[in-house]
CSV table of C-alpha atoms and ligand atoms in Angstrom, one decimal:
chain,number,residue,atom,x,y,z
A,1,MET,CA,13.0,16.0,-23.1
A,2,LYS,CA,12.8,16.2,-19.3
A,3,LYS,CA,14.8,14.0,-17.0
A,4,VAL,CA,12.9,12.0,-14.4
A,5,CYS,CA,14.4,10.2,-11.5
A,6,ILE,CA,12.2,7.5,-9.9
A,7,ILE,CA,13.1,6.1,-6.5
A,8,GLY,CA,11.8,2.6,-5.9
A,9,LEU,CA,11.4,0.2,-8.9
A,10,GLY,CA,8.7,-2.1,-7.5
A,11,TYR,CA,5.1,-2.7,-8.4
A,12,ILE,CA,4.4,1.0,-9.1
A,13,GLY,CA,7.8,2.6,-9.8
A,14,LEU,CA,8.9,0.2,-12.5
A,15,PRO,CA,5.6,0.3,-14.6
A,16,THR,CA,5.6,4.1,-14.2
A,17,ALA,CA,9.3,4.4,-15.2
A,18,ALA,CA,8.7,2.1,-18.2
A,19,LEU,CA,5.6,3.9,-19.4
A,20,ILE,CA,7.0,7.4,-19.3
A,21,ALA,CA,10.4,6.3,-20.8
A,22,ASN,CA,8.3,4.9,-23.8
A,23,LYS,CA,6.7,8.4,-24.0
A,24,GLY,CA,10.1,10.0,-24.5
A,25,PHE,CA,11.2,11.0,-20.9
A,26,LYS,CA,14.8,10.2,-19.9
A,27,VAL,CA,14.2,8.0,-16.9
A,28,HIS,CA,16.8,7.2,-14.2
A,29,GLY,CA,15.4,4.5,-11.9
A,30,VAL,CA,16.8,4.0,-8.5
A,31,ASP,CA,16.6,0.8,-6.3
A,32,ILE,CA,18.4,-0.5,-3.3
A,33,GLN,CA,18.5,-4.1,-4.6
A,34,GLU,CA,21.5,-4.7,-6.9
A,35,SER,CA,19.8,-7.8,-8.5
A,36,ILE,CA,16.8,-5.6,-9.6
A,37,ILE,CA,19.1,-3.0,-11.1
A,38,LYS,CA,21.0,-5.6,-13.1
A,39,LYS,CA,17.8,-7.2,-14.4
A,40,ILE,CA,16.3,-3.9,-15.5
A,41,ASN,CA,19.4,-2.8,-17.3
A,42,LYS,CA,19.3,-6.0,-19.3
A,43,GLY,CA,15.7,-5.1,-20.3
A,44,LYS,CA,14.3,-7.8,-18.0
A,45,ILE,CA,11.7,-7.6,-15.2
A,46,HIS,CA,11.5,-8.9,-11.6
A,47,ILE,CA,7.7,-8.7,-11.2
A,48,ILE,CA,4.8,-10.2,-13.2
A,49,GLU,CA,2.5,-7.6,-14.8
A,50,PRO,CA,0.8,-7.9,-18.2
A,51,GLY,CA,2.8,-5.8,-20.7
A,52,LEU,CA,5.6,-4.8,-18.3
A,53,ASP,CA,8.2,-7.0,-20.1
A,54,LYS,CA,7.7,-5.3,-23.4
A,55,TYR,CA,7.6,-1.8,-22.0
A,56,VAL,CA,10.8,-2.3,-20.0
A,57,LYS,CA,12.7,-4.0,-22.9
A,58,ASN,CA,11.8,-1.2,-25.3
A,59,ALA,CA,12.5,1.6,-22.8
A,60,VAL,CA,16.0,0.1,-22.2
A,61,GLU,CA,16.7,-0.5,-25.9
A,62,ILE,CA,15.9,3.1,-26.9
A,63,GLY,CA,18.1,4.3,-24.1
A,64,ASN,CA,15.4,6.1,-22.1
A,65,LEU,CA,15.5,3.9,-19.0
A,66,LYS,CA,18.5,3.2,-16.9
A,67,ALA,CA,18.5,1.7,-13.4
A,68,ALA,CA,21.1,2.6,-10.7
A,69,SER,CA,21.7,2.5,-7.0
A,70,LYS,CA,22.0,6.3,-6.7
A,71,PRO,CA,19.9,9.2,-7.9
A,72,GLN,CA,21.2,11.8,-10.3
A,73,LYS,CA,20.3,15.5,-11.1
A,74,SER,CA,16.9,15.5,-12.8
A,75,ASP,CA,14.0,17.9,-13.5
A,76,ILE,CA,11.4,15.6,-11.8
A,77,PHE,CA,11.8,13.2,-8.8
A,78,ILE,CA,9.1,10.6,-8.1
A,79,ILE,CA,9.0,8.6,-4.9
A,80,THR,CA,7.4,5.2,-5.3
A,81,VAL,CA,8.9,3.3,-2.3
A,82,PRO,CA,6.8,1.0,-0.1
A,83,THR,CA,5.2,2.3,3.2
A,84,PRO,CA,4.4,-0.9,5.2
A,85,ILE,CA,3.0,-1.1,8.7
A,86,LYS,CA,4.9,-2.1,11.8
A,87,ASN,CA,2.7,-2.9,14.8
A,88,LYS,CA,-0.3,-1.5,12.9
A,89,LYS,CA,1.4,1.9,12.5
A,90,PRO,CA,2.8,3.3,9.2
A,91,ASP,CA,6.5,2.7,8.8
A,92,LEU,CA,7.9,5.7,6.8
A,93,SER,CA,11.5,4.7,6.9
A,94,PHE,CA,11.7,4.0,3.1
A,95,VAL,CA,10.2,7.4,2.3
A,96,GLU,CA,12.5,9.1,4.8
A,97,SER,CA,15.6,7.4,3.2
A,98,ALA,CA,14.4,8.1,-0.3
A,99,ILE,CA,14.1,11.8,0.5
A,100,LYS,CA,17.5,11.8,2.2
A,101,MET,CA,18.9,10.1,-1.0
A,102,ILE,CA,17.5,12.8,-3.4
A,103,ILE,CA,18.3,15.9,-1.2
A,104,PRO,CA,21.9,16.3,-2.5
A,105,TYR,CA,20.5,16.3,-6.1
A,106,ILE,CA,17.6,18.7,-5.8
A,107,GLU,CA,17.9,22.1,-7.5
A,108,LYS,CA,15.8,25.2,-8.0
A,109,ASN,CA,12.7,24.6,-10.2
A,110,ASN,CA,12.7,20.8,-9.7
A,111,GLN,CA,9.5,18.9,-9.2
A,112,ILE,CA,9.2,16.4,-6.4
A,113,ILE,CA,6.3,14.0,-6.4
A,114,ILE,CA,5.3,11.5,-3.7
A,115,GLU,CA,3.2,8.6,-4.9
A,116,SER,CA,3.8,6.2,-2.0
A,117,THR,CA,0.8,5.9,0.4
A,118,CYS,CA,1.4,8.2,3.3
A,119,PRO,CA,-0.2,9.4,6.5
A,120,VAL,CA,-1.9,12.8,6.3
A,121,GLY,CA,0.6,15.6,6.7
A,122,THR,CA,3.6,13.7,5.3
A,123,THR,CA,4.1,15.9,2.2
A,124,GLU,CA,4.1,19.1,4.3
A,125,TYR,CA,6.7,17.4,6.6
A,126,ILE,CA,8.8,16.5,3.6
A,127,ASN,CA,8.6,20.1,2.3
A,128,GLU,CA,10.0,21.3,5.7
A,129,LYS,CA,12.7,18.7,5.6
A,130,ILE,CA,13.9,19.6,2.1
A,131,LEU,CA,13.9,23.4,2.9
A,132,LYS,CA,15.8,22.8,6.1
A,133,ASP,CA,18.5,20.5,4.6
A,134,THR,CA,19.1,22.5,1.4
A,135,ASN,CA,19.7,26.2,0.5
A,136,LEU,CA,16.4,26.3,-1.3
A,137,LYS,CA,13.6,28.7,-0.4
A,138,ASP,CA,9.8,28.0,-0.2
A,139,ASN,CA,9.0,28.9,-3.8
A,140,ASP,CA,12.1,27.3,-5.4
A,141,ILE,CA,10.7,23.8,-5.7
A,142,PHE,CA,7.4,22.2,-6.7
A,143,LEU,CA,6.3,19.5,-4.3
A,144,ALA,CA,3.1,17.5,-4.6
A,145,TYR,CA,1.4,14.3,-3.4
A,146,CYS,CA,-0.1,12.2,-6.2
A,147,PRO,CA,-1.3,8.8,-5.0
A,148,GLU,CA,-1.0,5.8,-7.2
A,149,ARG,CA,-4.4,4.2,-7.8
A,150,VAL,CA,-3.7,1.3,-10.2
A,151,LEU,CA,-4.9,-2.2,-9.9
A,152,PRO,CA,-2.2,-4.9,-10.1
A,153,GLY,CA,-3.0,-7.0,-13.2
A,154,ASN,CA,-4.3,-4.0,-15.1
A,155,ILE,CA,-1.6,-1.4,-14.3
A,156,PHE,CA,-0.7,-0.1,-17.8
A,157,PHE,CA,-4.4,0.6,-18.7
A,158,GLU,CA,-5.0,2.3,-15.3
A,159,LEU,CA,-1.8,4.3,-15.3
A,160,GLU,CA,-2.9,6.1,-18.4
A,161,ASN,CA,-6.7,6.1,-18.0
A,162,ASN,CA,-7.5,6.5,-14.2
A,163,ASP,CA,-8.2,10.0,-12.9
A,164,ARG,CA,-5.4,11.3,-10.7
A,165,ILE,CA,-5.5,13.4,-7.6
A,166,ILE,CA,-2.7,16.0,-7.4
A,167,GLY,CA,-2.2,17.9,-4.1
A,168,GLY,CA,0.6,20.4,-4.0
A,169,VAL,CA,2.0,22.0,-0.9
A,170,ASN,CA,1.0,25.2,-2.7
A,171,ASN,CA,-1.0,26.1,-5.7
A,172,LYS,CA,2.1,26.6,-7.9
A,173,SER,CA,3.3,23.1,-7.1
A,174,THR,CA,-0.1,21.6,-8.0
A,175,LYS,CA,-0.3,23.4,-11.4
A,176,LYS,CA,3.3,22.4,-12.3
A,177,VAL,CA,2.8,18.7,-11.4
A,178,VAL,CA,-0.5,18.7,-13.3
A,179,GLU,CA,1.5,19.8,-16.4
A,180,PHE,CA,3.8,16.7,-16.0
A,181,TYR,CA,1.0,14.1,-15.6
A,182,ASN,CA,-0.8,15.7,-18.5
A,183,LYS,CA,2.0,14.4,-20.7
A,184,PHE,CA,1.0,10.7,-20.2
A,185,VAL,CA,-2.4,10.5,-18.3
A,186,LYS,CA,-5.6,10.5,-20.3
A,187,GLY,CA,-7.8,10.5,-17.2
A,188,LYS,CA,-8.8,13.7,-15.4
A,189,LEU,CA,-6.2,15.5,-13.2
A,190,LEU,CA,-8.0,16.6,-10.1
A,191,GLU,CA,-6.4,19.4,-8.2
A,192,THR,CA,-6.4,19.8,-4.4
A,193,ASP,CA,-4.0,20.3,-1.5
A,194,SER,CA,-1.5,17.7,-0.3
A,195,LYS,CA,-3.3,16.7,2.9
A,196,THR,CA,-6.6,16.1,1.1
A,197,ALA,CA,-4.7,14.0,-1.6
A,198,GLU,CA,-3.1,11.9,1.1
A,199,MET,CA,-6.4,11.3,2.9
A,200,VAL,CA,-8.3,10.5,-0.3
A,201,LYS,CA,-5.9,7.6,-1.0
A,202,LEU,CA,-6.4,6.2,2.5
A,203,THR,CA,-10.1,6.7,2.3
A,204,GLU,CA,-10.4,4.8,-1.0
A,205,ASN,CA,-8.7,1.7,0.3
A,206,SER,CA,-10.5,1.9,3.6
A,207,PHE,CA,-13.8,2.1,1.7
A,208,ARG,CA,-13.0,-1.1,-0.1
A,209,ASP,CA,-11.9,-2.8,3.0
A,210,ILE,CA,-15.2,-1.9,4.8
A,211,ASN,CA,-17.2,-3.2,1.9
A,212,ILE,CA,-15.3,-6.5,1.7
A,213,ALA,CA,-15.7,-6.8,5.5
A,214,PHE,CA,-19.5,-6.5,5.0
A,215,ALA,CA,-19.5,-9.3,2.5
A,216,ASN,CA,-17.3,-11.4,4.8
A,217,GLU,CA,-19.6,-10.8,7.8
A,218,ILE,CA,-22.7,-11.7,5.7
A,219,SER,CA,-21.0,-14.9,4.5
A,220,ILE,CA,-20.7,-16.0,8.2
A,221,LEU,CA,-24.3,-15.1,9.0
A,222,CYS,CA,-25.4,-17.0,5.9
A,223,GLU,CA,-23.5,-20.1,7.0
A,224,GLU,CA,-25.1,-19.9,10.4
A,225,ASN,CA,-28.6,-19.6,8.8
A,226,ASN,CA,-27.9,-22.3,6.2
A,227,VAL,CA,-28.3,-19.9,3.4
A,228,ASP,CA,-26.1,-19.9,0.2
A,229,VAL,CA,-24.2,-16.6,0.4
A,230,TRP,CA,-23.5,-16.5,-3.4
A,231,GLU,CA,-27.2,-16.8,-4.2
A,232,LEU,CA,-28.0,-14.2,-1.5
A,233,VAL,CA,-25.4,-11.7,-2.9
A,234,ASP,CA,-26.6,-12.2,-6.4
A,235,LEU,CA,-30.3,-11.6,-5.4
A,236,ALA,CA,-29.5,-8.6,-3.1
A,237,ASN,CA,-27.4,-7.0,-5.9
A,238,LYS,CA,-30.5,-7.0,-8.1
A,239,HIS,CA,-31.7,-4.0,-6.0
A,240,PRO,CA,-30.8,-0.8,-7.8
A,241,ARG,CA,-28.9,0.7,-4.8
A,242,VAL,CA,-27.2,-2.4,-3.5
A,243,ASN,CA,-23.8,-3.7,-4.6
A,244,ILE,CA,-22.3,-6.2,-2.2
A,245,LEU,CA,-18.7,-7.3,-2.9
A,246,GLU,CA,-17.4,-10.9,-2.9
A,247,PRO,CA,-16.7,-12.7,0.4
A,248,GLY,CA,-13.5,-14.7,0.6
A,249,PRO,CA,-10.8,-16.0,3.0
A,250,GLY,CA,-9.9,-12.4,4.0
A,251,VAL,CA,-8.2,-9.4,2.4
A,252,GLY,CA,-4.7,-9.6,1.1
A,253,GLY,CA,-2.2,-7.4,-0.9
A,254,HIS,CA,0.0,-4.6,0.3
A,255,CYS,CA,-2.7,-1.9,0.1
A,256,ILE,CA,-6.2,-2.7,1.3
A,257,ALA,CA,-5.0,-4.9,4.2
A,258,VAL,CA,-2.5,-2.1,5.2
A,259,ASP,CA,-3.7,1.4,4.4
A,260,PRO,CA,-6.7,1.5,6.8
A,261,TRP,CA,-4.3,1.2,9.7
A,262,PHE,CA,-2.8,4.6,8.7
A,263,LEU,CA,-6.2,6.2,9.5
A,264,VAL,CA,-6.8,4.1,12.6
A,265,SER,CA,-3.4,4.8,14.0
A,266,SER,CA,-3.9,8.6,13.5
A,267,ASN,CA,-6.9,8.4,15.9
A,268,ASN,CA,-8.1,5.1,17.2
A,269,LYS,CA,-11.3,6.6,18.8
A,270,SER,CA,-12.5,8.4,15.7
A,271,SER,CA,-12.0,5.4,13.4
A,272,LYS,CA,-14.1,2.7,14.9
A,273,LEU,CA,-15.7,1.5,11.7
A,274,ILE,CA,-12.5,1.3,9.8
A,275,ARG,CA,-10.8,-0.6,12.6
A,276,THR,CA,-13.7,-3.0,13.0
A,277,ALA,CA,-13.7,-3.7,9.3
A,278,ARG,CA,-10.0,-4.6,9.5
A,279,GLU,CA,-10.7,-6.9,12.4
A,280,VAL,CA,-13.7,-8.6,10.6
A,281,ASN,CA,-11.5,-9.3,7.6
A,282,LEU,CA,-8.6,-10.6,9.7
A,283,ASN,CA,-11.1,-12.8,11.6
A,284,LYS,CA,-12.5,-14.3,8.4
A,285,GLU,CA,-9.1,-16.0,7.9
A,286,LYS,CA,-9.4,-17.6,11.3
A,287,TRP,CA,-13.0,-18.6,10.6
A,288,VAL,CA,-11.9,-20.4,7.4
A,289,ILE,CA,-9.1,-22.2,9.3
A,290,ASN,CA,-11.7,-23.4,11.8
A,291,LYS,CA,-14.0,-24.6,9.1
A,292,ILE,CA,-11.2,-26.7,7.6
A,293,LEU,CA,-10.1,-28.1,11.0
A,294,ASN,CA,-13.7,-28.9,12.0
A,295,SER,CA,-14.0,-31.1,9.0
A,296,ASN,CA,-11.6,-33.5,10.8
A,297,ASN,CA,-9.6,-34.3,7.6
A,298,LYS,CA,-5.8,-34.8,7.9
A,299,THR,CA,-5.5,-34.7,4.1
A,300,VAL,CA,-6.2,-31.2,2.7
A,301,THR,CA,-5.7,-29.9,-0.9
A,302,ILE,CA,-5.7,-26.2,-1.3
A,303,TYR,CA,-6.4,-24.4,-4.6
A,304,GLY,CA,-4.8,-21.0,-4.8
A,305,ILE,CA,-2.4,-19.1,-2.5
A,306,THR,CA,-2.0,-15.7,-4.2
A,307,PHE,CA,-3.8,-12.7,-2.7
A,308,LYS,CA,-6.3,-12.5,-5.5
A,309,PRO,CA,-7.1,-14.3,-8.8
A,310,ASP,CA,-4.9,-14.3,-11.8
A,311,ILE,CA,-1.8,-12.7,-10.4
A,312,ASP,CA,1.5,-14.0,-8.9
A,313,ASP,CA,1.5,-11.7,-5.9
A,314,ILE,CA,1.5,-13.5,-2.5
A,315,ARG,CA,2.0,-10.5,-0.2
A,316,GLU,CA,-0.3,-10.5,2.8
A,317,SER,CA,-2.2,-13.3,1.2
A,318,PRO,CA,-4.8,-14.8,3.5
A,319,SER,CA,-4.7,-18.1,1.5
A,320,LEU,CA,-1.0,-18.4,2.0
A,321,ASN,CA,-1.4,-17.8,5.8
A,322,ILE,CA,-4.1,-20.5,5.9
A,323,ALA,CA,-1.9,-23.0,4.0
A,324,ASN,CA,1.1,-22.2,6.2
A,325,TYR,CA,-0.9,-22.6,9.4
A,326,LEU,CA,-2.4,-25.9,8.4
A,327,GLN,CA,0.8,-27.4,7.2
A,328,LYS,CA,3.4,-26.0,9.6
A,329,ILE,CA,1.4,-25.5,12.9
A,330,LYS,CA,-1.3,-28.1,12.6
A,331,LYS,CA,0.9,-30.6,10.7
A,332,LEU,CA,-1.8,-31.7,8.4
A,333,ASP,CA,-1.0,-33.3,5.0
A,334,VAL,CA,-1.4,-30.1,3.0
A,335,LYS,CA,-0.8,-30.0,-0.8
A,336,ILE,CA,-1.2,-26.8,-2.8
A,337,VAL,CA,-2.3,-26.3,-6.5
A,338,GLU,CA,-1.1,-22.8,-7.6
A,339,PRO,CA,-0.5,-22.5,-11.3
A,340,ASN,CA,0.2,-18.7,-11.2
A,341,ILE,CA,3.4,-18.5,-9.2
A,342,SER,CA,6.9,-19.5,-10.5
A,343,LYS,CA,9.0,-22.5,-9.6
A,344,PHE,CA,11.4,-20.0,-8.0
A,345,GLN,CA,8.7,-18.5,-5.8
A,346,LYS,CA,7.5,-21.9,-4.8
A,347,GLU,CA,11.0,-23.0,-3.7
A,348,LYS,CA,11.2,-20.2,-1.2
A,349,LEU,CA,7.9,-21.0,0.5
A,350,ASN,CA,8.7,-24.4,2.0
A,351,LEU,CA,5.2,-25.7,1.2
A,352,ASP,CA,4.2,-28.8,-0.9
A,353,PHE,CA,3.0,-28.0,-4.3
A,354,ILE,CA,1.3,-30.4,-6.7
A,355,SER,CA,-0.1,-30.2,-10.2
A,356,MET,CA,-3.8,-30.1,-11.0
A,357,SER,CA,-3.7,-33.7,-12.3
A,358,GLU,CA,-2.0,-34.9,-9.2
A,359,SER,CA,-4.6,-33.2,-7.0
A,360,LYS,CA,-7.3,-35.2,-8.7
A,361,LYS,CA,-5.9,-38.4,-7.2
A,362,ARG,CA,-6.1,-37.1,-3.7
A,363,GLY,CA,-8.8,-37.9,-1.2
A,364,GLY,CA,-9.6,-35.9,1.9
A,365,LEU,CA,-10.8,-32.3,1.8
A,366,HIS,CA,-10.4,-30.0,-1.3
A,367,VAL,CA,-10.4,-26.3,-0.4
A,368,ILE,CA,-10.9,-23.5,-2.9
A,369,LEU,CA,-9.3,-20.3,-1.7
A,370,VAL,CA,-8.7,-18.3,-4.9
A,371,ASN,CA,-10.9,-18.2,-8.0
A,372,HIS,CA,-8.2,-18.1,-10.7
A,373,SER,CA,-9.7,-18.1,-14.2
A,374,ILE,CA,-7.7,-21.2,-15.0
A,375,PHE,CA,-9.6,-23.1,-12.3
A,376,LYS,CA,-13.1,-22.0,-13.4
A,377,SER,CA,-13.7,-24.1,-16.4
A,378,LYS,CA,-12.2,-27.3,-15.0
A,379,MET,CA,-13.1,-27.4,-11.3
A,380,LYS,CA,-16.7,-28.9,-11.4
A,381,LEU,CA,-15.5,-32.0,-13.2
A,382,HIS,CA,-12.2,-32.1,-11.4
A,383,LEU,CA,-13.8,-32.2,-8.0
A,384,LYS,CA,-16.7,-34.5,-8.8
A,385,ASN,CA,-17.5,-36.8,-5.8
A,386,LYS,CA,-14.9,-35.1,-3.6
A,387,LEU,CA,-15.3,-33.5,-0.2
A,388,ILE,CA,-15.2,-29.7,-1.0
A,389,LEU,CA,-15.0,-26.4,0.9
A,390,ASP,CA,-15.4,-23.6,-1.7
A,391,PHE,CA,-14.7,-20.2,-0.1
A,392,LYS,CA,-14.9,-18.3,-3.4
A,393,GLY,CA,-18.1,-19.6,-4.9
A,394,LEU,CA,-16.1,-21.0,-7.8
A,395,LEU,CA,-18.4,-23.9,-8.2
A,396,LYS,CA,-21.6,-21.8,-8.3
B,1,SAJ,N1,-11.3,-8.9,-2.3
B,1,SAJ,C1,-12.4,-9.6,-1.8
B,1,SAJ,N2,-13.7,-9.4,-2.3
B,1,SAJ,C2,-13.9,-8.5,-3.3
B,1,SAJ,C3,-12.8,-7.8,-3.8
B,1,SAJ,C4,-11.5,-8.0,-3.3
B,1,SAJ,O1,-12.3,-10.5,-0.9
B,1,SAJ,O2,-15.0,-8.4,-3.7
B,1,SAJ,C5,-10.0,-9.2,-1.8
B,1,SAJ,C6,-9.0,-9.7,-2.8
B,1,SAJ,O3,-9.1,-11.1,-3.0
B,1,SAJ,C7,-7.7,-9.3,-2.3
B,1,SAJ,C8,-8.0,-7.9,-1.6
B,1,SAJ,O4,-9.4,-7.9,-1.4
B,1,SAJ,O5,-7.3,-10.2,-1.3
B,1,SAJ,C9,-7.6,-6.7,-2.4
B,1,SAJ,O6,-7.9,-6.8,-3.7
B,1,SAJ,P1,-8.5,-5.6,-4.6
B,1,SAJ,O7,-8.6,-6.1,-6.0
B,1,SAJ,O8,-9.7,-5.1,-4.0
B,1,SAJ,O9,-7.4,-4.5,-4.5
B,1,SAJ,P2,-5.8,-4.3,-4.7
B,1,SAJ,O10,-5.1,-4.5,-3.4
B,1,SAJ,O11,-5.2,-5.2,-5.8
B,1,SAJ,O12,-5.7,-2.8,-5.2
B,1,SAJ,C10,-6.2,-1.8,-4.4
B,1,SAJ,C11,-7.1,-0.9,-5.3
B,1,SAJ,N3,-7.8,0.1,-4.5
B,1,SAJ,C12,-9.2,0.2,-4.6
B,1,SAJ,O13,-9.8,-0.5,-5.4
B,1,SAJ,C13,-9.8,1.2,-3.8
B,1,SAJ,C14,-6.1,-0.1,-6.3
B,1,SAJ,O14,-6.9,0.9,-7.1
B,1,SAJ,C15,-5.0,0.6,-5.5
B,1,SAJ,O15,-4.1,1.3,-6.4
B,1,SAJ,C16,-4.2,-0.4,-4.7
B,1,SAJ,O16,-5.1,-1.0,-3.8
B,1,SAJ,C17,-3.1,0.3,-4.0
B,1,SAJ,O17,-2.0,0.2,-4.5
B,1,SAJ,O18,-3.4,1.0,-3.0
C-alpha cells in the first residue's frame, strides 16, 4: 500500500490521516508540537471531533498511523498546516516551512498535495520552489491543490462524501491526484487548474461570510424598526428564491472570518463587497457589546463562548471576545455557562465559569450568544422572569 506523509496534524490533517490509515494507507504524520506527537502515538487525540478518537485509536493499533517531528520518504505528501492572517494579510510561513521540511525527501514520481487555504498562485510558486531546490525536472513530480471543505463537527462524513476540487499545476498532476482521492472519497472529484482551485476555496468562504453579513445587517435594521428578526427571516425564507442565514454575534472560526481577507489583500479595490461583509460581521460584535452595556447591568451571565454551536472550538470566537471585553476591560461581574469546553480549556482562559444550575440563581442580565443544543430544551424555563438578551433566537 502507498505511503503517505501528512504535514500538520490539526483539525484537517489528523482526521485525514486517521481516515486514510483506516483505509489501508501507511500514514506518517508530522507535527511541530511534541505533546501532539506523543498523544497520537498512544492512540489519543488533542482535538474534539465526533468519531476522531475511534479512528485514531484503530489506525495506531493496526500500525498504519505514526506521528513524528520529521517527514520521511513517501509516495504522497499532503500539506495541512494553518494559514492564518497577520494584519489582514495571509501568513504563509507554516506552508513555507512545511515545503522546506519535505524537500529533502521528495523523489521522482511523488505526489505533493496542498490542502491548506492559500492565496491564488501559491501552488505554482511551490512548484517553482521545489524544482529550484531539488534536482527534479518539471514532469518528475505530481503537484496539485485540493482544498479541504469539511465542516467541523461533521468532518468524517464530509471527508468521504463532499465533492472535491483538484487543481494540478499540469494535467498529469491533476489526473494522478484524482486517482489518490478516488481511493477514499465517494463525492465527485472535479478537475481544474491550481489557480482556479485556490480561488474556489476562497470564494466559497467569502460567499458564506457575505451571506452571514446580510443576516447580521438585517438584524440591526430589524431592531431599529422594532421588528422581530427571527420571525422576519422565517417569513422571508418562505419565498422560493430567498434563503437568509442566521444572524448572530459575528463570525468566528479559523476559516470564514479569515479567508475573505486573502481575496481582499490581493486587490483591495476590486473586492469592496467582500471587505464590507467582513467589516459588517466584525461590527456586529461591537453592536452586541453596546447592547449589553446599554442595559446598564453590572451583573451579566453569558451562555456560550465557542465559535458556533455544539463544538469545543473557541478560535476567533465573537462570543469569547465579547465575554473577555466585558469582564476584563469593562470590569463587569461576568459569569459564563459553557458546557462544551473542557476544564483544561477553561483554566487557560482566565474567565469565570459557572454551571447551568448556578446561573439560575443569578440576577442581572442573561445573554445568549451560542445556540448549543443542550441549551435549547432547558432555556425557556431556566430564564423565566429574568432579564434576557437573546442574540441567537434560542427562545423563539
Ligand atoms: N454563522 C452565523 N450564521 C449562520 C451560519 C454561521 O452567524 O447562519 C457563524 C457561525 O456561528 C460561526 C461562523 O459563522 O461563527 C462560521 O461557521 P460555519 O458553520 O458557517 O463554518 P465553519 O467555519 O465551521 O466551516 C466553513 C465551511 N465553509 C462553508 O460553509 C463555505 C466549511 O465547509 C469549510 O471547510 C471551513 O469553513 C474551512 O475549513 O474553510
